[in-house]
Tab-separated table of C-alpha atoms in Angstrom:
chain	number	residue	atom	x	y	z
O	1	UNK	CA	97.267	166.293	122.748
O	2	UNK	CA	93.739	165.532	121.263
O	3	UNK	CA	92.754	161.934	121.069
O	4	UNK	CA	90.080	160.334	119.082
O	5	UNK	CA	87.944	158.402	121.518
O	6	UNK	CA	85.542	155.584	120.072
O	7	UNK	CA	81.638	155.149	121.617
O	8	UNK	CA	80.691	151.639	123.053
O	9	UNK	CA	77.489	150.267	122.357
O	10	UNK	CA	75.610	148.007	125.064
O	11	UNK	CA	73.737	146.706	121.991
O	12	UNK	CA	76.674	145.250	120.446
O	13	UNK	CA	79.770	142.439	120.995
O	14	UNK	CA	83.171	144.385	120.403
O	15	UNK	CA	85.971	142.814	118.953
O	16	UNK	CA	89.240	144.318	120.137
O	17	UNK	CA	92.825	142.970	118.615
O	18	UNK	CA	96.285	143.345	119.632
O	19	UNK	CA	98.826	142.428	117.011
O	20	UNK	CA	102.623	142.898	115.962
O	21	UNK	CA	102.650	141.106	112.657
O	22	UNK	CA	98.725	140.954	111.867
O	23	UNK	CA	97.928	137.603	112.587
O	24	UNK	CA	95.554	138.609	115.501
O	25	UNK	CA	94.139	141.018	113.500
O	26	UNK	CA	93.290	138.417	110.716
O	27	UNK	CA	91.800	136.411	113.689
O	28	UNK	CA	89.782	139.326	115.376
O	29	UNK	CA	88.345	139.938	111.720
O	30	UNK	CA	87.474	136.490	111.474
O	31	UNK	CA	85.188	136.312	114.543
O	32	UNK	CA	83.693	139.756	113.912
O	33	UNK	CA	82.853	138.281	110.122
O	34	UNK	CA	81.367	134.692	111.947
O	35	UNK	CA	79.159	137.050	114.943
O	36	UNK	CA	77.479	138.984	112.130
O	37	UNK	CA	76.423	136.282	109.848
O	38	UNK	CA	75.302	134.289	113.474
O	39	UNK	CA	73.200	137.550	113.412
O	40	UNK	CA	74.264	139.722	116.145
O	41	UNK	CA	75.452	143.256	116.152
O	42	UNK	CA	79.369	143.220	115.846
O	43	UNK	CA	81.508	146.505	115.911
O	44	UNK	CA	84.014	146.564	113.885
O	45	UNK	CA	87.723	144.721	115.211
O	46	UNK	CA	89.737	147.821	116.557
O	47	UNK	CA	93.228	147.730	118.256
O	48	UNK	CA	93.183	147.850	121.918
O	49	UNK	CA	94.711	151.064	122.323
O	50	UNK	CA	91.670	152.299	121.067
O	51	UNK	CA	89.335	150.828	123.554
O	52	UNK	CA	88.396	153.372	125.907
O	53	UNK	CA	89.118	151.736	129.014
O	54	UNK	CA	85.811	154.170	131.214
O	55	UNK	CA	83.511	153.260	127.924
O	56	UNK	CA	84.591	149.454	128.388
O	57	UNK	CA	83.607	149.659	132.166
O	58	UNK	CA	80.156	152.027	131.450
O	59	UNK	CA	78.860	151.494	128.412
O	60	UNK	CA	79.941	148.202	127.056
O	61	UNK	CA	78.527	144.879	127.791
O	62	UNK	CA	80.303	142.346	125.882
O	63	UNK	CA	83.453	142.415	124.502
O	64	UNK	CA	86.188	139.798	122.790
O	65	UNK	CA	89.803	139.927	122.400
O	66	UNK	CA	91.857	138.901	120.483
O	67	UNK	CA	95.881	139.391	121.896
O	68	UNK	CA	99.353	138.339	120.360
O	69	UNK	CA	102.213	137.967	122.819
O	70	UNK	CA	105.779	139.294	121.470
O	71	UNK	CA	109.481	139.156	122.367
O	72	UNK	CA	109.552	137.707	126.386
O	73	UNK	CA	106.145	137.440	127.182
O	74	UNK	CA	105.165	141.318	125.692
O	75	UNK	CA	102.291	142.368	125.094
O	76	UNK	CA	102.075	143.713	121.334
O	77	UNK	CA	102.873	147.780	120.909
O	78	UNK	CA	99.284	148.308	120.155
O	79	UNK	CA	97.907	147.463	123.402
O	80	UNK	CA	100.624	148.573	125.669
O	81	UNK	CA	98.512	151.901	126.387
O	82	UNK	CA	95.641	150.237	127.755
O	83	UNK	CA	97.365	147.506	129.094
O	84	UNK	CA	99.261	150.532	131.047
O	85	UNK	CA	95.667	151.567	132.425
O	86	UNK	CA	94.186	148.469	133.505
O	87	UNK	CA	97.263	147.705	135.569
O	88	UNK	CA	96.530	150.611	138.060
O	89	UNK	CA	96.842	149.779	141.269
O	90	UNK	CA	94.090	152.076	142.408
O	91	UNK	CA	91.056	151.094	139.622
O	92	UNK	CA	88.405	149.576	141.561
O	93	UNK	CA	88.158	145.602	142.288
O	94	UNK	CA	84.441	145.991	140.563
O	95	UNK	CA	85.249	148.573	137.294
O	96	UNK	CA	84.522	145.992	135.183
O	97	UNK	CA	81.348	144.368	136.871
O	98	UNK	CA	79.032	144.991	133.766
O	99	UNK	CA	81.497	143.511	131.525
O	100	UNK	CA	81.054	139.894	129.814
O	101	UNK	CA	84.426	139.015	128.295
O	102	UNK	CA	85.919	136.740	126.050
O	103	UNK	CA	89.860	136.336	125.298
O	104	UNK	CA	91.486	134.365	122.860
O	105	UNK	CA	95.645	134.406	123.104
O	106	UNK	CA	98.011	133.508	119.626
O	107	UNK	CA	101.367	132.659	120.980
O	108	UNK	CA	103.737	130.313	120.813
O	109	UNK	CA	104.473	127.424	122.986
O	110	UNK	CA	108.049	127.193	121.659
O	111	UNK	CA	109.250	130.017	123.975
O	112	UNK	CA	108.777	129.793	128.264
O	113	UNK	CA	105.718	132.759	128.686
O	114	UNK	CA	103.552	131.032	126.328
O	115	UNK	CA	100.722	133.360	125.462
O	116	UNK	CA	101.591	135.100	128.396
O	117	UNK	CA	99.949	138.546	127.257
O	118	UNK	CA	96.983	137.168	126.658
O	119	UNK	CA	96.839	135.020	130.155
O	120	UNK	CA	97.182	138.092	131.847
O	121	UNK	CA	94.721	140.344	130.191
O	122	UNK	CA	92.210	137.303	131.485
O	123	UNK	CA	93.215	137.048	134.494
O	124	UNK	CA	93.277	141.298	135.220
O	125	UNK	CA	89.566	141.650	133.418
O	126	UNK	CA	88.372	139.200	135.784
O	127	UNK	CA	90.172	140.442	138.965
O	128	UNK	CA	88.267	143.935	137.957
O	129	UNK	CA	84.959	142.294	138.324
O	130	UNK	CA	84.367	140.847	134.849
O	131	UNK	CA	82.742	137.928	133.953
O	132	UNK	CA	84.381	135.133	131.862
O	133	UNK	CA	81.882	133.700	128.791
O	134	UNK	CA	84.396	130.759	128.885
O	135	UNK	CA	87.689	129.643	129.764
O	136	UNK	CA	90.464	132.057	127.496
O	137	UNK	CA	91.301	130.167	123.909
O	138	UNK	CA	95.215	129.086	123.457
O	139	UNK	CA	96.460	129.345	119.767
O	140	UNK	CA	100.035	127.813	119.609
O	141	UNK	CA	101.885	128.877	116.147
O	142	UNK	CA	103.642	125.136	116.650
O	143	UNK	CA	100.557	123.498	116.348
O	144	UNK	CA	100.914	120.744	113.345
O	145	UNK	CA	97.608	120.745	111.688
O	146	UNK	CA	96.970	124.687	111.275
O	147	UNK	CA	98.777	126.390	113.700
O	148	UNK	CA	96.710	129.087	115.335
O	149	UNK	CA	93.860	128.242	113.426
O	150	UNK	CA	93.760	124.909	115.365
O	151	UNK	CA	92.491	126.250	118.372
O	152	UNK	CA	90.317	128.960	117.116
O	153	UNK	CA	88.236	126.606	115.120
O	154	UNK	CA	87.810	125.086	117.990
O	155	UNK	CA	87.123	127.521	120.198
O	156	UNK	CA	84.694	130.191	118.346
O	157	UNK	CA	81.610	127.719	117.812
O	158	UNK	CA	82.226	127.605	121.695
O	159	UNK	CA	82.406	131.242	122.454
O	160	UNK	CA	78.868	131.810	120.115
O	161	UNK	CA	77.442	128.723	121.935
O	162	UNK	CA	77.990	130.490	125.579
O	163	UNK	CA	77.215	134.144	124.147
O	164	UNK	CA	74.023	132.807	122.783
O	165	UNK	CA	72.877	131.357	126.274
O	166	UNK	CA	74.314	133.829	128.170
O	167	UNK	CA	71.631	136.209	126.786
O	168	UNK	CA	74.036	139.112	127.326
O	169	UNK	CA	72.748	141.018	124.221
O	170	UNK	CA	69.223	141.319	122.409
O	171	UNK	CA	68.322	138.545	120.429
O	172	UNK	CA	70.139	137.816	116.783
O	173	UNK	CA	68.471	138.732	114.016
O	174	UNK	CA	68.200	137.890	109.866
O	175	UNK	CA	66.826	134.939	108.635
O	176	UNK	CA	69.160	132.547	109.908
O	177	UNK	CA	68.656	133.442	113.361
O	178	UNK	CA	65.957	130.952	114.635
O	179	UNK	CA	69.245	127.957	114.253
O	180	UNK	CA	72.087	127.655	116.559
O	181	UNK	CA	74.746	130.259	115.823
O	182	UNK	CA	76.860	128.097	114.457
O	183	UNK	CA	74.660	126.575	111.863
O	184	UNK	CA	73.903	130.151	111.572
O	185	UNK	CA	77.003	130.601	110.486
O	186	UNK	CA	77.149	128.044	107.984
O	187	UNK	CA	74.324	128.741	106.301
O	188	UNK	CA	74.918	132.380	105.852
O	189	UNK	CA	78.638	131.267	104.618
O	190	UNK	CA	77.278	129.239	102.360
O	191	UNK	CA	75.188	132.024	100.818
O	192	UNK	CA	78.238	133.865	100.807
O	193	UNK	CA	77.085	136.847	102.453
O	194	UNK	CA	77.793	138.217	106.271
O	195	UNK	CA	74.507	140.449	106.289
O	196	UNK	CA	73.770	140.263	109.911
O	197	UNK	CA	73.528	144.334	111.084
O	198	UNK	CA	77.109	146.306	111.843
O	199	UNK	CA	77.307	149.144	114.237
O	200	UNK	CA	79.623	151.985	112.929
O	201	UNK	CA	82.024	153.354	115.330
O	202	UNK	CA	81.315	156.846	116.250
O	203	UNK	CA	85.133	158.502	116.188
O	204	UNK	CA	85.212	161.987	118.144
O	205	UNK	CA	87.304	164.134	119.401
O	206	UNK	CA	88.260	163.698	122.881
O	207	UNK	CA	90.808	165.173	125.953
């Protein structure tokens, strides 16, 4: 059967999400709102069975994601596909060399594979050749003072700080772009707007 395949764009961070009951989703949405009012170019959050996995490794340059663990340690139905792919045994030890990658996991440290899908999609980008912006973010539902949110409040301002110096993609733009992404941030939240510019995801049809 015909599948539609999505275009990458070197010029842009991609947000990809993997979620069962939508709470990733809300999170991948989140960080794609927060990198477009820092003033990069942000595609919009897609689920990871989307991603094409030879677009990811060619065309691509930076990408975040966002990844919900289920049941035992299972990776959410959305990104079993890809997850599938990147397992291959034969895939080259450098297939992901260009890459730039950030993960952050929502799990739940209640059960024993805490997070475990999202631990593992780190640790396989990097084993393709990969390179980690920063250590993968941990969101624990437990947590007592916001849950998931917790961590990711913690951890985004981090993940613009290190994609900012990384230099990874061309320089932000708008007219908050000459302050630190995170004040950024701020100030364009505070002008209620998320203006920064959005690439639109080419959908074709593909083999």
């Amino acid at each position: 059967p015909r599948q539609a395949a999505m275009e990458l764009d070197a010029r842009a961070l991609h947000v990809f999400f993997s979620s069962e009951t939508g709470t990733a989703r809300g999170a991948a949405y989140r960080a794609f709102r927060e990198a477009r009012r820092a003033g990069w170019t942000c595609g919009a959050p897609a689920p990871l069975d989307a991603c094409p996995a030879a677009a990811l490794a060619t065309q691509a340059r930076v990408a975040l994601f966002v990844v919900a663990t289920t049941g035992v340690g299972e990776p959410p139905s959305d990104m079993q596909s890809f997850w599938e792919l990147l397992r291959r045994a034969d895939l080259p030890r450098d297939s992901l060399s260009g890459l730039r990658y950030a993960v952050f996991g929502l799990g739940d440290s209640g059960y024993a594979l805490y997070n475990a899908a999202a631990r593992r999609l780190d640790a396989r980008l990097a084993q393709l050749g990969a390179s980690r912006l920063l250590p993968a973010g941990l969101g624990d539902a437990r947590h007592k003072a916001g849950g998931h949110d917790a961590a990711l409040d913690r951890w985004l301002p981090r993940l613009w700080g290190a994609l900012d110096v990384s230099g990874a993609l061309p320089a932000r733009t708008g007219r908050h772009a000459h302050l630190a992404p995170q004040a950024a941030i701020q100030a364009a939240a505070a002008e209620g707007k998320a203006d920064a510019p959005m690439v639109l995801v080419d959908v074709v049809d593909g083999v």
